[in-house]
């Protein structure tokens, strides 16, 4: 409380005493008792204590109020002599009352200031915890931490993050501009920060290591991992012990948040790796199991033609040729799906979007399965001039897979219809069949990788279970959806959407 008064505090003190003296003259003119004038001066001292910083102004006000009262408002005027016997006691009581009042007011004011400061620090800690919970990346965590420290200490904060190849460039965080902040990113300061990053211990100002630095550098450390360094400037004044403990708490919260994010990322990577390994194992198992039948068929038929071709009649040969062709076509389709799935998983499947007539795309897909659809009735019903934005090759593959799925899992003679129409801003394409449908317990799983359900087909061929997964991924890449519904009274309807083109056709 012994800090040197500012010009403002001195002006407030002088003004308050001048007002009290003026009121004293007024009371004297109105013949009010001297006790009323003394009360006015005590009130003035109280106001000085409340409106100024520290104790000096209130103490000076107490003394000056007695001097002014004795000089201006007691007989004889403009003199420190008094004829009244009781005035010295009045002066003593007035001085004691003024000093006591001023001291109590100053203490109450200091207590209120400390309480407000403590509440502010608690609020900073609370806000830091809340904001760190919302942070999504290490950069967000670091930004929240440094801005909260800047708010707490009212100064710029410097921070360095650890990168893959060492420490990254320093960054300044401040709630308001600070000319002093320019010195915080110098090479000497960076050298101190690098030492802290490598050793995981504090260094810089107020320590034995790099004691001439502008900042005290603290490691953002959790366990054995150091994520970065935070620098706290020691000027214009050092943080007090309570502020220092809060700084350590905030930095520890920052380290804990970064460590939690690191552990979550590690866990996610481990889960992705395990999932990838499981997919790889499922793929190899499916390939070894499901490719054996068509490959053995191709090999057996070719062996028959090579060694016993002369003994076979022309009709039998034609049937063997057809079987070899069908098996080869099936294998080509499977390999194409595998390649698409691989490119999707690697993120290498790029869309080449163009505006296409939906009916032309549908007809091209149906023509691919012309030979395979013998024995089924496949019809096409498309509205004219539906122009959609799509990668035509991929959408043809989607329709081929959906029709091929219907061909495999419906009986001979079943009807399959491919239709297209406009609905709002989308082109809606449906592949409908009147087969036996799909059981309710299988429906939630049909778009899962390698899921083939319990259905079998006459020639024992089965899909790898990647066809519908691939279709769903391709449609979603286009911004559409792929869904399964029942075809009443029996059968399935696979429906997918594509965005209509913004180009309009003049009919």
PDB file of N, CA, C and O in Angstrom, residues 161-189:
ATOM      1  N   UNK A 161       5.961 -25.805 -30.930  1.00  0.00           N
ATOM      2  CA  UNK A 161       5.460 -27.174 -30.993  1.00  0.00           C
ATOM      3  C   UNK A 161       6.547 -28.102 -31.528  1.00  0.00           C
ATOM      4  O   UNK A 161       7.405 -27.688 -32.322  1.00  0.00           O
ATOM      5  N   UNK A 162       6.500 -29.351 -31.104  1.00  0.00           N
ATOM      6  CA  UNK A 162       7.433 -30.346 -31.600  1.00  0.00           C
ATOM      7  C   UNK A 162       6.913 -30.907 -32.916  1.00  0.00           C
ATOM      8  O   UNK A 162       5.764 -31.337 -33.007  1.00  0.00           O
ATOM      9  N   UNK A 163       7.774 -30.889 -33.960  1.00  0.00           N
ATOM     10  CA  UNK A 163       7.397 -31.449 -35.251  1.00  0.00           C
ATOM     11  C   UNK A 163       8.111 -32.767 -35.499  1.00  0.00           C
ATOM     12  O   UNK A 163       8.842 -33.281 -34.648  1.00  0.00           O
ATOM     13  N   UNK A 164       7.878 -33.334 -36.670  1.00  0.00           N
ATOM     14  CA  UNK A 164       8.503 -34.615 -37.003  1.00  0.00           C
ATOM     15  C   UNK A 164      10.022 -34.487 -37.110  1.00  0.00           C
ATOM     16  O   UNK A 164      10.751 -35.425 -36.797  1.00  0.00           O
ATOM     17  N   UNK A 165      10.494 -33.323 -37.553  1.00  0.00           N
ATOM     18  CA  UNK A 165      11.932 -33.130 -37.744  1.00  0.00           C
ATOM     19  C   UNK A 165      12.517 -32.092 -36.785  1.00  0.00           C
ATOM     20  O   UNK A 165      13.423 -31.351 -37.143  1.00  0.00           O
ATOM     21  N   UNK A 166      11.981 -32.043 -35.575  1.00  0.00           N
ATOM     22  CA  UNK A 166      12.493 -31.080 -34.610  1.00  0.00           C
ATOM     23  C   UNK A 166      11.450 -30.042 -34.245  1.00  0.00           C
ATOM     24  O   UNK A 166      10.258 -30.182 -34.531  1.00  0.00           O
ATOM     25  N   UNK A 167      11.922 -28.965 -33.635  1.00  0.00           N
ATOM     26  CA  UNK A 167      11.015 -27.935 -33.145  1.00  0.00           C
ATOM     27  C   UNK A 167      10.544 -27.026 -34.272  1.00  0.00           C
ATOM     28  O   UNK A 167      11.338 -26.615 -35.117  1.00  0.00           O
ATOM     29  N   UNK A 168       9.251 -26.709 -34.268  1.00  0.00           N
ATOM     30  CA  UNK A 168       8.682 -25.841 -35.295  1.00  0.00           C
ATOM     31  C   UNK A 168       8.936 -24.376 -34.934  1.00  0.00           C
ATOM     32  O   UNK A 168       9.468 -24.056 -33.876  1.00  0.00           O
ATOM     33  N   UNK A 169       8.560 -23.484 -35.835  1.00  0.00           N
ATOM     34  CA  UNK A 169       8.747 -22.046 -35.604  1.00  0.00           C
ATOM     35  C   UNK A 169       7.920 -21.580 -34.411  1.00  0.00           C
ATOM     36  O   UNK A 169       6.832 -22.101 -34.139  1.00  0.00           O
ATOM     37  N   UNK A 170       8.453 -20.578 -33.708  1.00  0.00           N
ATOM     38  CA  UNK A 170       7.760 -20.052 -32.541  1.00  0.00           C
ATOM     39  C   UNK A 170       6.552 -19.211 -32.923  1.00  0.00           C
ATOM     40  O   UNK A 170       6.513 -18.602 -33.997  1.00  0.00           O
ATOM     41  N   UNK A 171       5.554 -19.193 -32.042  1.00  0.00           N
ATOM     42  CA  UNK A 171       4.353 -18.407 -32.273  1.00  0.00           C
ATOM     43  C   UNK A 171       4.052 -17.563 -31.037  1.00  0.00           C
ATOM     44  O   UNK A 171       4.227 -18.014 -29.908  1.00  0.00           O
ATOM     45  N   UNK A 172       3.576 -16.356 -31.280  1.00  0.00           N
ATOM     46  CA  UNK A 172       3.225 -15.440 -30.195  1.00  0.00           C
ATOM     47  C   UNK A 172       1.715 -15.433 -29.998  1.00  0.00           C
ATOM     48  O   UNK A 172       0.950 -15.436 -30.968  1.00  0.00           O
ATOM     49  N   UNK A 173       1.302 -15.412 -28.740  1.00  0.00           N
ATOM     50  CA  UNK A 173      -0.112 -15.325 -28.408  1.00  0.00           C
ATOM     51  C   UNK A 173      -0.294 -14.172 -27.427  1.00  0.00           C
ATOM     52  O   UNK A 173       0.416 -14.088 -26.423  1.00  0.00           O
ATOM     53  N   UNK A 174      -1.229 -13.278 -27.725  1.00  0.00           N
ATOM     54  CA  UNK A 174      -1.458 -12.141 -26.844  1.00  0.00           C
ATOM     55  C   UNK A 174      -2.869 -11.612 -27.044  1.00  0.00           C
ATOM     56  O   UNK A 174      -3.387 -11.593 -28.168  1.00  0.00           O
ATOM     57  N   UNK A 175      -3.508 -11.213 -25.939  1.00  0.00           N
ATOM     58  CA  UNK A 175      -4.838 -10.607 -26.022  1.00  0.00           C
ATOM     59  C   UNK A 175      -4.760  -9.176 -26.523  1.00  0.00           C
ATOM     60  O   UNK A 175      -5.698  -8.659 -27.108  1.00  0.00           O
ATOM     61  N   UNK A 176      -3.629  -8.524 -26.282  1.00  0.00           N
ATOM     62  CA  UNK A 176      -3.450  -7.159 -26.788  1.00  0.00           C
ATOM     63  C   UNK A 176      -2.007  -6.985 -27.233  1.00  0.00           C
ATOM     64  O   UNK A 176      -1.109  -7.719 -26.809  1.00  0.00           O
ATOM     65  N   UNK A 177      -1.769  -6.015 -28.107  1.00  0.00           N
ATOM     66  CA  UNK A 177      -0.438  -5.813 -28.668  1.00  0.00           C
ATOM     67  C   UNK A 177       0.566  -5.424 -27.591  1.00  0.00           C
ATOM     68  O   UNK A 177       0.249  -4.702 -26.652  1.00  0.00           O
ATOM     69  N   UNK A 178       1.785  -5.931 -27.758  1.00  0.00           N
ATOM     70  CA  UNK A 178       2.841  -5.693 -26.787  1.00  0.00           C
ATOM     71  C   UNK A 178       4.147  -5.435 -27.548  1.00  0.00           C
ATOM     72  O   UNK A 178       4.645  -6.315 -28.238  1.00  0.00           O
ATOM     73  N   UNK A 179       4.666  -4.226 -27.434  1.00  0.00           N
ATOM     74  CA  UNK A 179       5.897  -3.893 -28.172  1.00  0.00           C
ATOM     75  C   UNK A 179       7.075  -4.729 -27.690  1.00  0.00           C
ATOM     76  O   UNK A 179       7.992  -5.022 -28.442  1.00  0.00           O
ATOM     77  N   UNK A 180       7.040  -5.125 -26.431  1.00  0.00           N
ATOM     78  CA  UNK A 180       8.112  -5.935 -25.860  1.00  0.00           C
ATOM     79  C   UNK A 180       8.163  -7.333 -26.487  1.00  0.00           C
ATOM     80  O   UNK A 180       9.195  -8.007 -26.462  1.00  0.00           O
ATOM     81  N   UNK A 181       7.040  -7.780 -27.094  1.00  0.00           N
ATOM     82  CA  UNK A 181       6.935  -9.150 -27.594  1.00  0.00           C
ATOM     83  C   UNK A 181       7.923  -9.455 -28.719  1.00  0.00           C
ATOM     84  O   UNK A 181       8.237 -10.621 -28.964  1.00  0.00           O
ATOM     85  N   UNK A 182       8.421  -8.443 -29.417  1.00  0.00           N
ATOM     86  CA  UNK A 182       9.329  -8.676 -30.544  1.00  0.00           C
ATOM     87  C   UNK A 182      10.585  -9.442 -30.106  1.00  0.00           C
ATOM     88  O   UNK A 182      11.142 -10.234 -30.849  1.00  0.00           O
ATOM     89  N   UNK A 183      11.040  -9.217 -28.864  1.00  0.00           N
ATOM     90  CA  UNK A 183      12.275  -9.847 -28.394  1.00  0.00           C
ATOM     91  C   UNK A 183      12.090 -11.336 -28.099  1.00  0.00           C
ATOM     92  O   UNK A 183      13.068 -12.068 -27.969  1.00  0.00           O
ATOM     93  N   UNK A 184      10.852 -11.790 -27.990  1.00  0.00           N
ATOM     94  CA  UNK A 184      10.598 -13.148 -27.515  1.00  0.00           C
ATOM     95  C   UNK A 184      10.865 -14.229 -28.547  1.00  0.00           C
ATOM     96  O   UNK A 184      10.885 -15.409 -28.209  1.00  0.00           O
ATOM     97  N   UNK A 185      11.034 -13.846 -29.816  1.00  0.00           N
ATOM     98  CA  UNK A 185      11.262 -14.833 -30.879  1.00  0.00           C
ATOM     99  C   UNK A 185      12.684 -14.758 -31.424  1.00  0.00           C
ATOM    100  O   UNK A 185      12.932 -15.201 -32.548  1.00  0.00           O
ATOM    101  N   UNK A 186      13.605 -14.228 -30.660  1.00  0.00           N
ATOM    102  CA  UNK A 186      14.995 -14.117 -31.118  1.00  0.00           C
ATOM    103  C   UNK A 186      15.658 -15.493 -31.142  1.00  0.00           C
ATOM    104  O   UNK A 186      15.145 -16.469 -30.580  1.00  0.00           O
ATOM    105  N   UNK A 187      16.823 -15.566 -31.791  1.00  0.00           N
ATOM    106  CA  UNK A 187      17.560 -16.832 -31.885  1.00  0.00           C
ATOM    107  C   UNK A 187      17.987 -17.325 -30.509  1.00  0.00           C
ATOM    108  O   UNK A 187      17.983 -18.540 -30.240  1.00  0.00           O
ATOM    109  N   UNK A 188      18.374 -16.403 -29.626  1.00  0.00           N
ATOM    110  CA  UNK A 188      18.795 -16.800 -28.279  1.00  0.00           C
ATOM    111  C   UNK A 188      17.637 -17.431 -27.511  1.00  0.00           C
ATOM    112  O   UNK A 188      17.814 -18.439 -26.810  1.00  0.00           O
ATOM    113  N   UNK A 189      16.442 -16.855 -27.673  1.00  0.00           N
ATOM    114  CA  UNK A 189      15.273 -17.413 -26.993  1.00  0.00           C
ATOM    115  C   UNK A 189      14.937 -18.788 -27.558  1.00  0.00           C
ATOM    116  O   UNK A 189      14.586 -19.717 -26.826  1.00  0.00           O
TER     117      UNK A 189
END
